[in-house]
Amino acid sequence: RSTRPTSRRSPREGARRGESASHARTAGRTHTRRGDATDLYMGEERRKAKRFRVNLPARWEGLRARDRGTISDLSLTGCFVLTAGRTERGEHVRLAMQLPGGVHLSLGAEVVYYTEEIGFAVRFTAAEAADKRQLAAFLKRKQAEEGDA
């Protein structure tokens, strides 16, 4: 399979837009080779924090749409939302989720990638201190549970 970017933007152009050179090189890629160390769908986002499998109800709102969904994986830096709603890479969304025990969180996020009829991944960009603490505490409990399993 080809790993040639569909975008003709050079790393230098990406840097002028505030993107890292590695991000600009992978922007627009849609294929990966088996065994490739870089997941080109998610770039370096996946490498920043441990992700945990979850099943959390969520609501989200962007510029073009709002919908309900389910968060299927979650980390301190982002998550994946299963939803039929449409969004675009780079769009800013407000994500509301409910943790076990009825704890509600509201986080600002940027869409990292979108897959039609499946959902989208986000990188968290804004949150109240209390929401950050609640999220960190939840993930710490998840990590302890996985250690016990």
Short mmCIF file of C-alpha atoms in Angstrom, two decimals:
data_model
loop_
_atom_site.label_atom_id
_atom_site.label_comp_id
_atom_site.label_asym_id
_atom_site.label_seq_id
_atom_site.Cartn_x
_atom_site.Cartn_y
_atom_site.Cartn_z
CA ARG A 1 0.00 0.00 0.00
CA SER A 2 1.06 3.53 -0.59
CA THR A 3 1.90 5.77 2.36
CA ARG A 4 2.18 8.87 0.19
CA PRO A 5 0.24 11.77 1.69
CA THR A 6 -2.88 12.86 -0.12
CA SER A 7 -2.09 16.39 0.99
CA ARG A 8 0.61 18.25 -0.93
CA ARG A 9 1.46 20.45 2.06
CA SER A 10 5.16 20.39 2.90
CA PRO A 11 6.52 20.10 6.46
CA ARG A 12 7.69 23.71 6.18
CA GLU A 13 4.14 24.87 5.32
CA GLY A 14 2.78 22.90 8.29
CA ALA A 15 5.33 24.52 10.59
CA ARG A 16 4.15 27.96 9.46
CA ARG A 17 0.62 26.92 10.44
CA GLY A 18 1.80 25.89 13.91
CA GLU A 19 2.02 22.15 13.20
CA SER A 20 5.06 20.04 13.94
CA ALA A 21 7.07 18.77 10.99
CA SER A 22 6.03 15.18 11.75
CA HIS A 23 2.35 16.23 11.84
CA ALA A 24 2.63 18.04 8.51
CA ARG A 25 4.32 14.99 6.93
CA THR A 26 1.49 12.69 8.03
CA ALA A 27 -1.38 15.12 7.41
CA GLY A 28 -3.87 13.65 4.97
CA ARG A 29 -2.48 10.08 5.02
CA THR A 30 -5.07 7.39 5.05
CA HIS A 31 -3.07 4.17 4.75
CA THR A 32 -0.56 2.43 6.96
CA ARG A 33 1.79 -0.45 6.24
CA ARG A 34 1.61 -3.49 8.47
CA GLY A 35 4.20 -3.24 11.20
CA ASP A 36 4.68 0.48 10.71
CA ALA A 37 5.58 2.03 14.08
CA THR A 38 3.45 5.09 13.44
CA ASP A 39 -0.31 4.91 13.42
CA LEU A 40 -0.96 7.42 10.67
CA TYR A 41 -4.60 7.85 11.54
CA MET A 42 -3.77 9.20 14.95
CA GLY A 43 -0.22 10.44 14.45
CA GLU A 44 1.58 11.04 17.70
CA GLU A 45 -1.64 11.65 19.68
CA ARG A 46 -1.86 7.98 20.66
CA ARG A 47 1.62 8.01 22.14
CA LYS A 48 1.16 10.79 24.70
CA ALA A 49 -0.95 9.04 27.35
CA LYS A 50 -2.19 5.54 28.15
CA ARG A 51 -5.66 4.90 26.80
CA PHE A 52 -8.25 2.82 28.61
CA ARG A 53 -11.16 0.91 27.11
CA VAL A 54 -14.42 2.34 28.48
CA ASN A 55 -18.11 2.48 27.65
CA LEU A 56 -19.29 5.92 28.75
CA PRO A 57 -22.34 7.85 27.58
CA ALA A 58 -21.51 11.21 26.02
CA ARG A 59 -23.00 14.23 24.30
CA TRP A 60 -21.03 16.50 21.98
CA GLU A 61 -21.58 19.73 20.13
CA GLY A 62 -19.54 21.23 17.31
CA LEU A 63 -20.06 24.03 14.82
CA ARG A 64 -22.01 21.86 12.36
CA ALA A 65 -23.79 19.34 14.55
CA ARG A 66 -24.55 17.98 17.97
CA ASP A 67 -25.27 14.40 18.88
CA ARG A 68 -25.03 11.65 21.45
CA GLY A 69 -22.37 9.00 21.45
CA THR A 70 -20.35 6.54 23.47
CA ILE A 71 -16.76 7.06 24.54
CA SER A 72 -14.96 3.80 23.75
CA ASP A 73 -11.46 4.72 24.85
CA LEU A 74 -10.21 7.47 27.10
CA SER A 75 -6.96 9.01 28.31
CA LEU A 76 -5.89 12.20 30.07
CA THR A 77 -5.25 13.80 26.67
CA GLY A 78 -8.19 12.63 24.56
CA CYS A 79 -10.73 9.99 23.64
CA PHE A 80 -12.62 8.27 20.84
CA VAL A 81 -16.36 8.93 20.49
CA LEU A 82 -18.55 6.37 18.73
CA THR A 83 -21.30 8.37 17.03
CA ALA A 84 -23.21 8.70 13.78
CA GLY A 85 -22.86 12.49 14.00
CA ARG A 86 -20.65 14.27 11.48
CA THR A 87 -17.64 16.44 12.24
CA GLU A 88 -14.32 17.36 10.63
CA ARG A 89 -10.66 17.15 11.51
CA GLY A 90 -9.63 20.35 13.30
CA GLU A 91 -13.16 21.21 14.44
CA HIS A 92 -13.54 22.33 18.04
CA VAL A 93 -16.21 20.49 20.01
CA ARG A 94 -17.62 20.55 23.53
CA LEU A 95 -17.80 17.04 24.97
CA ALA A 96 -19.92 16.11 27.98
CA MET A 97 -19.48 12.66 29.49
CA GLN A 98 -20.82 10.77 32.45
CA LEU A 99 -18.41 8.73 34.57
CA PRO A 100 -19.60 5.87 36.77
CA GLY A 101 -21.26 7.13 39.94
CA GLY A 102 -23.05 9.91 38.07
CA VAL A 103 -20.03 12.24 37.78
CA HIS A 104 -20.46 14.60 34.81
CA LEU A 105 -17.49 16.15 32.99
CA SER A 106 -17.43 18.85 30.34
CA LEU A 107 -14.32 19.21 28.19
CA GLY A 108 -13.29 21.31 25.22
CA ALA A 109 -11.62 19.28 22.48
CA GLU A 110 -10.29 19.36 18.94
CA VAL A 111 -11.13 16.61 16.44
CA VAL A 112 -7.96 14.73 15.50
CA TYR A 113 -9.66 12.50 12.95
CA TYR A 114 -13.15 11.52 11.84
CA THR A 115 -14.39 8.25 10.35
CA GLU A 116 -17.82 8.43 8.73
CA GLU A 117 -20.54 6.37 10.44
CA ILE A 118 -18.10 5.29 13.19
CA GLY A 119 -17.01 8.35 15.12
CA PHE A 120 -14.08 10.61 15.85
CA ALA A 121 -11.01 11.01 18.03
CA VAL A 122 -10.36 14.19 19.99
CA ARG A 123 -7.51 15.82 21.84
CA PHE A 124 -8.68 17.66 24.94
CA THR A 125 -7.94 21.38 24.80
CA ALA A 126 -9.87 22.92 27.70
CA ALA A 127 -11.28 21.77 31.02
CA GLU A 128 -12.07 23.14 34.45
CA ALA A 129 -9.60 22.09 37.16
CA ALA A 130 -12.29 20.03 38.93
CA ASP A 131 -13.08 18.12 35.69
CA LYS A 132 -9.37 17.41 35.15
CA ARG A 133 -9.08 16.05 38.69
CA GLN A 134 -12.18 13.86 38.27
CA LEU A 135 -10.87 12.49 34.97
CA ALA A 136 -7.42 11.77 36.45
CA ALA A 137 -8.97 10.02 39.47
CA PHE A 138 -11.21 7.89 37.23
CA LEU A 139 -8.28 6.84 35.03
CA LYS A 140 -6.16 6.05 38.08
CA ARG A 141 -8.94 3.71 39.28
CA LYS A 142 -9.12 2.12 35.81
CA GLN A 143 -5.37 1.55 35.84
CA ALA A 144 -5.57 -0.08 39.29
CA GLU A 145 -8.40 -2.33 38.05
CA GLU A 146 -6.33 -3.41 35.05
CA GLY A 147 -3.41 -4.15 37.34
CA ASP A 148 -5.63 -6.44 39.42
CA ALA A 149 -7.03 -8.26 36.39
#
